[in-house]
């Protein structure tokens, strides 16, 4: 009912003035029949209420009471001006005991003495009494003559007692919960009545009026006095019908905000509105087209689906509380999407038809999963599941069979087994049907129910201290753990370790620690709450996918689509309990946001216009709450400080409250009391001051599972839980590190997510027209017809209704320009007004004359209107009053003209035509002025839009450029650092591969040479032994054999010694690698010390800046002091004698200021010196630590180099000894072999027939029977090298030598010899084993 601009009214349905310009849509409010006539009669002939208000003695008043807040009473005698007390007698109505909780306790004729100091302006609030002496009960409380808390309370109480739950307060609909269904209140006839009169008929008549006005046949008075004869009582159907009406006429999105505390009927109200909106399109009846019989249309499938999903939210989001058996424990924003559908019915070209819906939820009360108060229950779905058929329970889980709510610790025992007169079994069947609508059936249904069983089974786990470690804990209920393991498909030990142990990262290592039994229980409860929250979110997403249009993202609030939208917000009302926790803070923040939106939409815009017009404005400080929002969500507000405390490793409530009180110690809205505990703080909200208990604020704001628990849950075999928690784990893995990690952690907190959701909601509401429904719970006992005054007044104060109505009554809803008022109503004045005066002065004289006989309660007649700079503003009913006077004047003039025209028709034809021409010209000028005004307004609006658009584009472009530059800089720095890192890494890898290749090549060559050497030595020894076996053995041969055996054994021992030396070398290399790793760690420590040095330097710079600021402050203070001294000395010289005493006092004061300034400067200098000393000590300590680390590092490197050189020298010495021993052994062995061969050949020659005595006597033709060598060769070359070992050396390294042995025995003899050589076989086997 509040409007900033008023011109012609375009709807005959509007029973209150719906003032709009031709480019602004019609208003959406109506009053009952006869408002205009009543206003007119009240203005011309005031009734008893007006007379009583003006009388000196008004006996009917209200007085305060501790139990009933306000009681009706009568003054026993008039109250004097100087009296501070008054004597009253209680005036209790006859139906008091039936309509009031504990009404029997009041003494109806009690005499009381009241202190007038306890009341505003020393005046008792007056009752609204009709002619019969009864209290007035208005449908719109703005119409109450005396508006205050008591009148609002008793107006609502009277209507509630008479089964009239709905009342208007301006644009707000107040709904009192009747606690029983009222016959006919929501019938099809009632729904059709509001649809026909507020939608279809209204749109048709507005269309006719618009055509009439465009044709120039309409008049302003037509819109005032062509009222509908029907009376439109307040109803939620009225609110939803107006929303649909405005959507069709203006194509602007509509929003309905429903608020109230638990038990006030918010959920039922939203359901009623939802059903009404979903069925409006099919309600075009014969009232809109009497010639057509439309009949009842079939309900569309999407509408049926939208209505059927509501039980899912009730089952998973509602619970039994002390206030309500079906209380919603979450906030919900429901959006109904409507699309234009072409139709030719009833003269409408198109209507809006429902095409889908979406739901956004807020702040689910997850703590109710694990705990609830006495007499309360957890969420309904658990009890529905336990009352399902046993066959179904067995198919879900064997352990669920034959269980009751006492079987699970989270549920406990309760006597409630019905919700809204429906049993748990009936509700289970309903929820099954609803889940099937969104596709949750079959295996998916089983998975969902098993997930609920997992939540319940988590509550049955019990924890006790670990017998082996007092600081640890174990799960004492192993049977319950096995059941949980079977449900989740995870090993019991994995579950127990995840809950009772934690992995903590210390440096680069992870350390496993144990947690106490209490912490383990908290982790278990946190997991249960998280699983249930994910199930609720999954169901909400499935509902949105099932009901939302295909081209809309239903999980976000957005107006960027082609559909019309009517949204409903079901949110907790303002809450203030004995103990207020984190949830109350979030709820009250949301209500602060909604209140701010309401004030901006309804009052601040009007106030700005009044200020532009130069009219005295009203005070909105009582309901304007920008300062509270800044305290809550500002840059250093409550939420920001809480997020910082959550990021801090040991954040707690005391630290959070201390920071908050320190930063906002001068804030008016943060109430600091000395008696508050360290974790308590109070905030002055728009409704009341609320004290919060900050304990558990940090834990509830974090809302993150420990990493061990999250990894355990990700292994669950339940499809729903596995997929949801895998998503959570992947999102957590993507969280950044360092400073960005802190920013990411702050954005993941509950308050930040909730704040972002509320801001997103407010941005959506900016694009829509908002209507409000305030739900009130009349009593705590849920009893019909009775009202608890304390409970009701608490909710009225929380909703801020009285303050809003008081301000609304100070508003002038109707306005006309000066020219229009003068042109239109100048015919009413009998004064001779100078035409040369300005239009504003002429209008002021005209209106003063019209309202001179009316006096308002303020004592002045100009309170009925205000003359602004360009417009005249009227209170409700006053514009209608002067319009009626104008109509009467015109009617009288027409009568006189008609009578005279009959006698003087022919004589006055010319004058009549002349007046007609003048009238036509006036109308033409008026239309021209209106057209020009509209063009000017449109032009100005276009210019403003263009300017704003240009500014916004420049701002957006700058932000884009800044962001692009930041991204480019970050990517460039990252690329350079990555390139440098890759280059160093590739170089290191290349060096490492080259070093490894070199070491491996040397090892391989050495090993190959040793193996080849061993093989050849073995083969030669075998052949030699075979050759010796074929000849007769004498003493010399036996000694050779023994010697060969001994040399083989020695060679075997020497090879073992070489293997041990290699092992020692390998160990020394490993030790060398460890030393290199330690060296790298020392380098990393040095880098960390460098970073610390940089941080200390940054702190030093900050302290320097602070010192400079202090010096500047000191210089400014010195300047001020010098100015003060100069002024004082000048003044003292001029008036020395007259002001001697004052001069002495000022000198004393200046001395005191000097001393205080010097003390403050001394304190600041001492603080700066102390900080400097501290910084110097820290820098010195840091430098000492760096130098000590460098010395230690150099010592380690020097020791490492010495150890490495010693090891290499030892290896070289060992190598040289081994080579000398090996060469000597080789030479002796070769010498012995040559001697043996020569002896064998000589013995063979002796055995022949012609034995030569000397070598010269040997026949040249004789050849050796073994090797085939001729005797001539022996004579020419007695030292034949074929009898020796031929060595090809490579780099003079015996380990890599290739040994070649040439034997004089044939292969057959070698094979025979090797078979007969037992010792050779044994040693060859040993060598092969050693080689392997």
Short mmCIF file of C-alpha atoms in Angstrom, two decimals, residues 641-642 645-646 648 650-663 676-681 692-699:
data_model
loop_
_atom_site.label_atom_id
_atom_site.label_comp_id
_atom_site.label_asym_id
_atom_site.label_seq_id
_atom_site.Cartn_x
_atom_site.Cartn_y
_atom_site.Cartn_z
CA UNK A 641 36.62 -13.31 12.46
CA UNK A 642 35.00 -16.71 12.95
CA UNK A 645 39.53 -18.57 14.05
CA UNK A 646 38.55 -21.76 12.22
CA UNK A 648 43.93 -21.04 13.04
CA UNK A 650 44.05 -23.87 17.93
CA UNK A 651 41.09 -21.59 17.36
CA UNK A 652 38.58 -21.42 20.21
CA UNK A 653 35.50 -19.52 21.33
CA UNK A 654 37.27 -17.33 23.88
CA UNK A 655 39.74 -16.03 21.29
CA UNK A 656 36.94 -15.41 18.79
CA UNK A 657 34.85 -13.42 21.28
CA UNK A 658 37.88 -11.46 22.48
CA UNK A 659 38.79 -10.40 18.94
CA UNK A 660 35.19 -9.49 18.20
CA UNK A 661 34.84 -7.33 21.30
CA UNK A 662 38.21 -5.71 20.72
CA UNK A 663 37.49 -4.72 17.13
CA UNK A 676 29.43 -11.90 30.28
CA UNK A 677 31.49 -15.06 30.22
CA UNK A 678 34.55 -15.20 27.93
CA UNK A 679 32.57 -17.08 25.27
CA UNK A 680 29.43 -14.90 25.38
CA UNK A 681 28.58 -11.83 23.31
CA UNK A 692 25.04 -15.86 21.89
CA UNK A 693 27.01 -18.72 23.38
CA UNK A 694 30.10 -19.07 21.16
CA UNK A 695 31.12 -22.49 22.40
CA UNK A 696 31.21 -24.97 19.49
CA UNK A 697 31.05 -22.06 17.02
CA UNK A 698 34.42 -23.09 15.58
CA UNK A 699 33.57 -26.80 15.35
#
